[in-house]
XYZ file of C-alpha atoms in Angstrom:
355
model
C -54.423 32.617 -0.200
C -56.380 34.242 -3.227
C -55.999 37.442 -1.401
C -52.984 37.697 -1.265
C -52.363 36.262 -4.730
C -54.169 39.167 -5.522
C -52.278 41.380 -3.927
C -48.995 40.254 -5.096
C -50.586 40.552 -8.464
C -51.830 44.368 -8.179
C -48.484 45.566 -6.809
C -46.371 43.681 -9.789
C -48.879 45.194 -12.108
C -48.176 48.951 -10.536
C -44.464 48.431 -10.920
C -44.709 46.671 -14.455
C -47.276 49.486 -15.794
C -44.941 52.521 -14.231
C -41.654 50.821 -15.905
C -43.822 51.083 -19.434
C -44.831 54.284 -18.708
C -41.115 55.377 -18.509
C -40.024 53.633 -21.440
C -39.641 54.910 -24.917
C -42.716 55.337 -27.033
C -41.393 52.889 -29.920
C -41.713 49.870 -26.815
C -44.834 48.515 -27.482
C -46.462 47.321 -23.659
C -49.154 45.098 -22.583
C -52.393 46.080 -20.885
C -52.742 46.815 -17.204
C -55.138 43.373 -16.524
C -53.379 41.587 -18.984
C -50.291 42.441 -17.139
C -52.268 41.663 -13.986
C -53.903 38.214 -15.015
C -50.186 36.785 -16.501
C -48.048 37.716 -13.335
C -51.442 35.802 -11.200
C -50.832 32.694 -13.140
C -47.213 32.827 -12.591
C -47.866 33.309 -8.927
C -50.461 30.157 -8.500
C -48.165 27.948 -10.557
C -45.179 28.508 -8.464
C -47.494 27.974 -5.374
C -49.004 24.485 -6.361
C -47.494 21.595 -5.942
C -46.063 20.144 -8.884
C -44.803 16.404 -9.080
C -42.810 17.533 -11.907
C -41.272 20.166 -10.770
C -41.044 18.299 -7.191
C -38.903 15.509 -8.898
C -37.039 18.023 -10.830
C -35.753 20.212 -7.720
C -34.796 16.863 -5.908
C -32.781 15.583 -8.410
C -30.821 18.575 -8.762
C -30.304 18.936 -5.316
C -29.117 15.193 -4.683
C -26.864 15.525 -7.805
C -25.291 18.123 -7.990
C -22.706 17.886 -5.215
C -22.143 14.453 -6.515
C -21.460 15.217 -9.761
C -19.280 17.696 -8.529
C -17.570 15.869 -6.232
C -17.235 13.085 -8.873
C -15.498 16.185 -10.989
C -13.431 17.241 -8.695
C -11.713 13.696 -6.848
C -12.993 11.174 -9.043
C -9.561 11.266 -11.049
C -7.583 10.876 -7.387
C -10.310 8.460 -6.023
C -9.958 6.031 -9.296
C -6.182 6.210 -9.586
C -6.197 4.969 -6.105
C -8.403 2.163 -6.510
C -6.933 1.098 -9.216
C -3.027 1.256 -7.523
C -4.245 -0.732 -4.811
C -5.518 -3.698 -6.422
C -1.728 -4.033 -8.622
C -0.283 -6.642 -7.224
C 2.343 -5.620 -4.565
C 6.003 -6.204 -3.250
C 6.842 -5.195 0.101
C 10.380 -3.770 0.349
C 11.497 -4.103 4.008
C 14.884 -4.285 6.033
C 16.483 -2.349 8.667
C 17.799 1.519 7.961
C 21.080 1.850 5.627
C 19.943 -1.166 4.025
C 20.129 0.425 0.724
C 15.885 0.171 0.396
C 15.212 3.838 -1.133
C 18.601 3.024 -3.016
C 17.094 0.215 -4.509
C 13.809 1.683 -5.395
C 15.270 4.386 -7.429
C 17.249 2.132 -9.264
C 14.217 -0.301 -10.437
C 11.883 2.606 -10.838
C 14.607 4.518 -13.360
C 15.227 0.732 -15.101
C 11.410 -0.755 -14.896
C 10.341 0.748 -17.900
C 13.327 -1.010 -20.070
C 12.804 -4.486 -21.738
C 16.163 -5.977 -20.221
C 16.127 -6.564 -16.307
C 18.291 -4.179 -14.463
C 21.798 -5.565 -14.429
C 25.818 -4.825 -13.557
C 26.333 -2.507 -16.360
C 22.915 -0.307 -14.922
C 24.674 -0.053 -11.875
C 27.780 1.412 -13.419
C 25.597 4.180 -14.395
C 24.157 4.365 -11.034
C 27.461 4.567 -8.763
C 28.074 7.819 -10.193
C 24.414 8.946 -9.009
C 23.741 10.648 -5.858
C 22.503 8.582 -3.177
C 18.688 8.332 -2.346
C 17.528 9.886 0.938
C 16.787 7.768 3.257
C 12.756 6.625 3.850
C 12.264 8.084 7.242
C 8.633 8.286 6.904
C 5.512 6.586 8.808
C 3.899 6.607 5.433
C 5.010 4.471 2.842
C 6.260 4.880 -0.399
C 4.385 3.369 -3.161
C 5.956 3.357 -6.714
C 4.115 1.703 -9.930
C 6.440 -0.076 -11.944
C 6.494 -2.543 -14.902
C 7.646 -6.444 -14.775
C 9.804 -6.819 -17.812
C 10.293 -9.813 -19.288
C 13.669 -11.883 -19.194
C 12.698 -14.427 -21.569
C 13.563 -13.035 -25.737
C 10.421 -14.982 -26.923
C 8.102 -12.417 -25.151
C 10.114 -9.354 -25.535
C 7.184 -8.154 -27.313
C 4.459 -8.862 -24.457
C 2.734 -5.905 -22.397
C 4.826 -5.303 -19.470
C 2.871 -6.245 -16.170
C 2.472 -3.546 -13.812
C 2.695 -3.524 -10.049
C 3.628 -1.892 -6.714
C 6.986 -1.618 -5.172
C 5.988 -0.525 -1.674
C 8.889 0.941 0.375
C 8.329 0.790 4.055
C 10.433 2.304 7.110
C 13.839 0.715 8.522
C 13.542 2.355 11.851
C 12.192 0.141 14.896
C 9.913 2.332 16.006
C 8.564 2.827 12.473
C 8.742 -1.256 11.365
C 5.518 -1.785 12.439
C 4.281 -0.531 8.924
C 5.387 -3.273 7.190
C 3.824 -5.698 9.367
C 0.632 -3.922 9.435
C 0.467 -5.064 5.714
C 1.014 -8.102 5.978
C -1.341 -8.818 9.152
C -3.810 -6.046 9.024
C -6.152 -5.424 11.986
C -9.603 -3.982 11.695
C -9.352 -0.776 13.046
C -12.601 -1.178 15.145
C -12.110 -4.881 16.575
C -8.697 -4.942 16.734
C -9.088 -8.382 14.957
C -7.133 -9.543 11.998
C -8.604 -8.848 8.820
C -9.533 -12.125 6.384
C -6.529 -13.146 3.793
C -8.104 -11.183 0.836
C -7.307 -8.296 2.476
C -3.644 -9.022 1.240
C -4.093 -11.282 -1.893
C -2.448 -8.351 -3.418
C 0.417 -8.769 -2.002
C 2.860 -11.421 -3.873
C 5.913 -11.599 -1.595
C 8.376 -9.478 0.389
C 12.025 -8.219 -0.384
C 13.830 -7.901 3.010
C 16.769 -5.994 2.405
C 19.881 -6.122 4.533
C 23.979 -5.323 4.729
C 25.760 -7.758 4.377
C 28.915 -5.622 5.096
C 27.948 -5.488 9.083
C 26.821 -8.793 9.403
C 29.668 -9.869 10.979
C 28.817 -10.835 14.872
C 32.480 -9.836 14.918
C 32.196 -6.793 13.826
C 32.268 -3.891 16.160
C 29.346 -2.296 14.926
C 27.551 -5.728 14.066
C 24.072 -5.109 12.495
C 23.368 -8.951 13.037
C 20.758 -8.507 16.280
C 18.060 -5.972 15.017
C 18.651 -7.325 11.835
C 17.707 -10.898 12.887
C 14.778 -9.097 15.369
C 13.276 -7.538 12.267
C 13.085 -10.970 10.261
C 12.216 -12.562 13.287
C 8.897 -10.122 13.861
C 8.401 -10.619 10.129
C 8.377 -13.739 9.671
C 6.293 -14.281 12.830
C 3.745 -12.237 11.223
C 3.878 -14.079 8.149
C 3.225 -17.113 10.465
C 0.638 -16.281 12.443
C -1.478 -15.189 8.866
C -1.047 -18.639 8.021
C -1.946 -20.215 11.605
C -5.211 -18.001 12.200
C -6.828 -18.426 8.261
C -6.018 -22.014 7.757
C -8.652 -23.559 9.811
C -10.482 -23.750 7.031
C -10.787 -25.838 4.169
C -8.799 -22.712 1.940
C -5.348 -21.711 3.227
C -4.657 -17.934 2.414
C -2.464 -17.199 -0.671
C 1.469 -18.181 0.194
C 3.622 -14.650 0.568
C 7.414 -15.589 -0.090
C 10.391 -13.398 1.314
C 13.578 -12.747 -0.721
C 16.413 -11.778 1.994
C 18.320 -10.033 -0.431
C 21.804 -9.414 0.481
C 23.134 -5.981 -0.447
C 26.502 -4.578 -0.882
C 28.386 -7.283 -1.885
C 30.589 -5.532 -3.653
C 32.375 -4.734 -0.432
C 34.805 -6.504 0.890
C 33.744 -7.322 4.566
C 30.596 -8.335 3.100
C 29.128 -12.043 3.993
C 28.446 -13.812 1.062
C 24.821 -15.385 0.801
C 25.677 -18.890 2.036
C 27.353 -16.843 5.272
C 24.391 -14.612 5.674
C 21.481 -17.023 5.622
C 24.021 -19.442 8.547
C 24.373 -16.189 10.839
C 20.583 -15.117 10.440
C 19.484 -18.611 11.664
C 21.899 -18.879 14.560
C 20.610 -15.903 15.869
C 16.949 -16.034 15.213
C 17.455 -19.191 16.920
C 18.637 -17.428 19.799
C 15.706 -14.817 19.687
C 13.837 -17.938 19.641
C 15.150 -19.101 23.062
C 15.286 -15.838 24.315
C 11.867 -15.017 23.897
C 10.282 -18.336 25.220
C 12.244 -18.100 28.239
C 11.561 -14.677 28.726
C 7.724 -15.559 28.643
C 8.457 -17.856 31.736
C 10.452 -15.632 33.399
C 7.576 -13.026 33.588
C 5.584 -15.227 35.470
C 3.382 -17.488 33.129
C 3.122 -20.658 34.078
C 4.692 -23.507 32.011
C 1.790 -25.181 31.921
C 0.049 -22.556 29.970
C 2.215 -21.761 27.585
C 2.047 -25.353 26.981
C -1.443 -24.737 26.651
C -1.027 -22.572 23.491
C -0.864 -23.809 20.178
C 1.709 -24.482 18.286
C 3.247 -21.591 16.458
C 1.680 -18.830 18.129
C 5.081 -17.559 19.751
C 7.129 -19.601 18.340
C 9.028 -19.323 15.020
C 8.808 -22.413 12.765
C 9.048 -26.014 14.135
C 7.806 -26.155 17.319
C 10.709 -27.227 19.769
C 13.265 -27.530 17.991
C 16.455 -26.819 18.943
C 17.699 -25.071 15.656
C 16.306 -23.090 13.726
C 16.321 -23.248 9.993
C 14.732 -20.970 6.849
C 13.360 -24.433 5.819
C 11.284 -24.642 8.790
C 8.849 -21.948 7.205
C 7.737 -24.094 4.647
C 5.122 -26.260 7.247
C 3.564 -22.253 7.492
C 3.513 -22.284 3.346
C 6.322 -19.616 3.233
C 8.996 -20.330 1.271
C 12.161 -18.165 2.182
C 15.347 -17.429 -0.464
C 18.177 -15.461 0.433
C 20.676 -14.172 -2.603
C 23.242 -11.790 -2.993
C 23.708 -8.581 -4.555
C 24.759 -4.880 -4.841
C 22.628 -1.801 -5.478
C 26.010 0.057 -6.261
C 29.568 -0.255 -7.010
C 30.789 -1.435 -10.556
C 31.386 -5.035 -8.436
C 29.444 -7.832 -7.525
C 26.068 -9.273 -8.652
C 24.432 -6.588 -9.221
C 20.317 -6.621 -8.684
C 19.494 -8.921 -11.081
C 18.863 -11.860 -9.163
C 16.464 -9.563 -6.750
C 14.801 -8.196 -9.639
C 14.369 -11.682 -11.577
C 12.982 -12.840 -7.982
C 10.440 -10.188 -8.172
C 9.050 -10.627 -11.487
C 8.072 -14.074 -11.279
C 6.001 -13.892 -8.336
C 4.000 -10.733 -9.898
């Protein structure tokens, strides 16, 4: 090792001695052996270990890509984190509900101090339209909770997540993956804190072809989306409350849109025809389960609730029935556009108080 040390040393002191050599006569140079003995010690301190410099190197090495990283996402990363633990509404319903159309219109009035109400939508039937949310991905939009109440006109607005999710059966699925997540490894349903964020859902429908005799009647996938929904809703409750803490209750507003037209149902009407014919899904279903071949006896076996939509065995079915699953279900009527009707008030009142 001191050979070559010595070596390295002679050969740097050739080159270093030749470059002063060439260099102007005011350039004052060292000695050949002092150049020799300073480029040595140079050469055996780089060579022997070091804890300082040991410690040094590592550090830099293990940092640096972090704290680049951290430069480079950690504004995306954090705005993220900090989105997904607002409190959350799920916007649902079938397609040409009027769900995008609704979004819009809270996310242009959220920022006000007065809920939206029938003179914003005035403003809005003039607007274009809002495309459609055809999507897998939903559409997450921050908003503020204004206050309805004069005496705290002057509090912070409270902000939270209007999440807009897909109409189209093949896409629905996405709103009931929020509200009964599965661990993407076991397949099993994640624990009830994966959605304490999530404070209730807005299930959007048309009232305008909810008529069963109309002759394009929206009333059956309508009523199958609810039905799936609400199942969901059911079976969160069923599977987590085993235990001495039942997970955190998730209302659902059916909101009732376009009322402003006139083959529209009015609330009372809508929430009657939805439970006649979730009723018949009901029936439907069970008797479909028997027809496929499982035996009575065990689907008897099963307990209560599991495929079955609110009281067990009863022969009607009624919004009220929800409640034994801690689910309290409102429906009220309204209009995203037209200068008549109700306007979104109610719906946005409705949201407010549960965030």
């Amino acid at each position: 090792m001191s050979t070559t040390i010595e070596t390295i040393a002679t050969t740097a002191t050739v080159v270093a001695t030749t470059a002063a050599a060439g260099a102007s006569s005011n350039t004052s140079s060292y000695s050949t052996e002092h150049i020799k003995e300073l480029v040595k010690d140079l050469l055996i301190a780089s060579l022997q270990p070091n804890k300082t410099v040991i410690i040094t190197g590592l550090l830099i090495v293990l940092l640096v890509p972090v704290i680049l990283h951290q430069y480079l996402h950690g504004d995306e990363s954090g705005s993220s984190s900090s989105s997904s633990s607002l409190p959350s509404i799920i916007l649902a319903g079938p397609s040409g509900a009027g769900k995008t159309a609704l979004l819009t219109l809270f996310e242009k009035r959220a920022g006000r101090k007065t809920s939206p109400s029938s003179t914003d939508e005035k403003t809005a039937s003039g607007a274009e339209p809002a495309l459609t949310h055809t999507s897998q991905t939903p559409v997450s939009v921050e908003l503020n909770a204004a206050s309805f109440s004069s005496s705290d006109e002057d509090r912070k607005p409270r902000k939270f997540l209007l999440i807009d999710t897909p109409g189209h059966p093949k896409l629905r699925s996405t709103a009931l993956n929020h509200l009964l997540p599965l661990d993407p490894k076991t397949g099993r349903p994640l624990p009830p804190s994966k959605t304490s964020h999530i404070k209730g859902v807005l299930f959007l429908l048309d009232a305008s072809t909810l008529s069963p005799s109309s002759p394009d009647s929206s009333l059956s996938q309508t009523a199958t989306y609810l039905y799936d929904l609400l199942l969901a809703l059911q079976h969160r409750y069923s599977r987590h409350s085993k235990g001495s803490k039942h997970p955190p209750s998730i209302p659902v507003l059916i909101a009732a849109n376009k009322l402003d037209l006139f083959t529209a149902l009015p609330a009372t009407l809508v929430k009657k025809e939805l439970e006649a014919e979730i009723g018949r899904i009901r029936v439907s279903r069970s008797k479909g389960l028997l027809d496929s071949g499982v035996k009575e006896d065990v689907v008897d076996e099963k307990e209560e609730g599991d495929d079955w939509l609110g009281e067990y065995g009863s022969e009607k079915f009624e919004f009220r029935q929800m409640q034994e699953f801690d689910i309290e279900v409102e429906v009220v009527g309204g209009s995203v556009a037209g200068t008549e009707g109700p306007g979104v008030e109610g719906w946005w009142r409705w949201v407010v108080e549960r965030v």
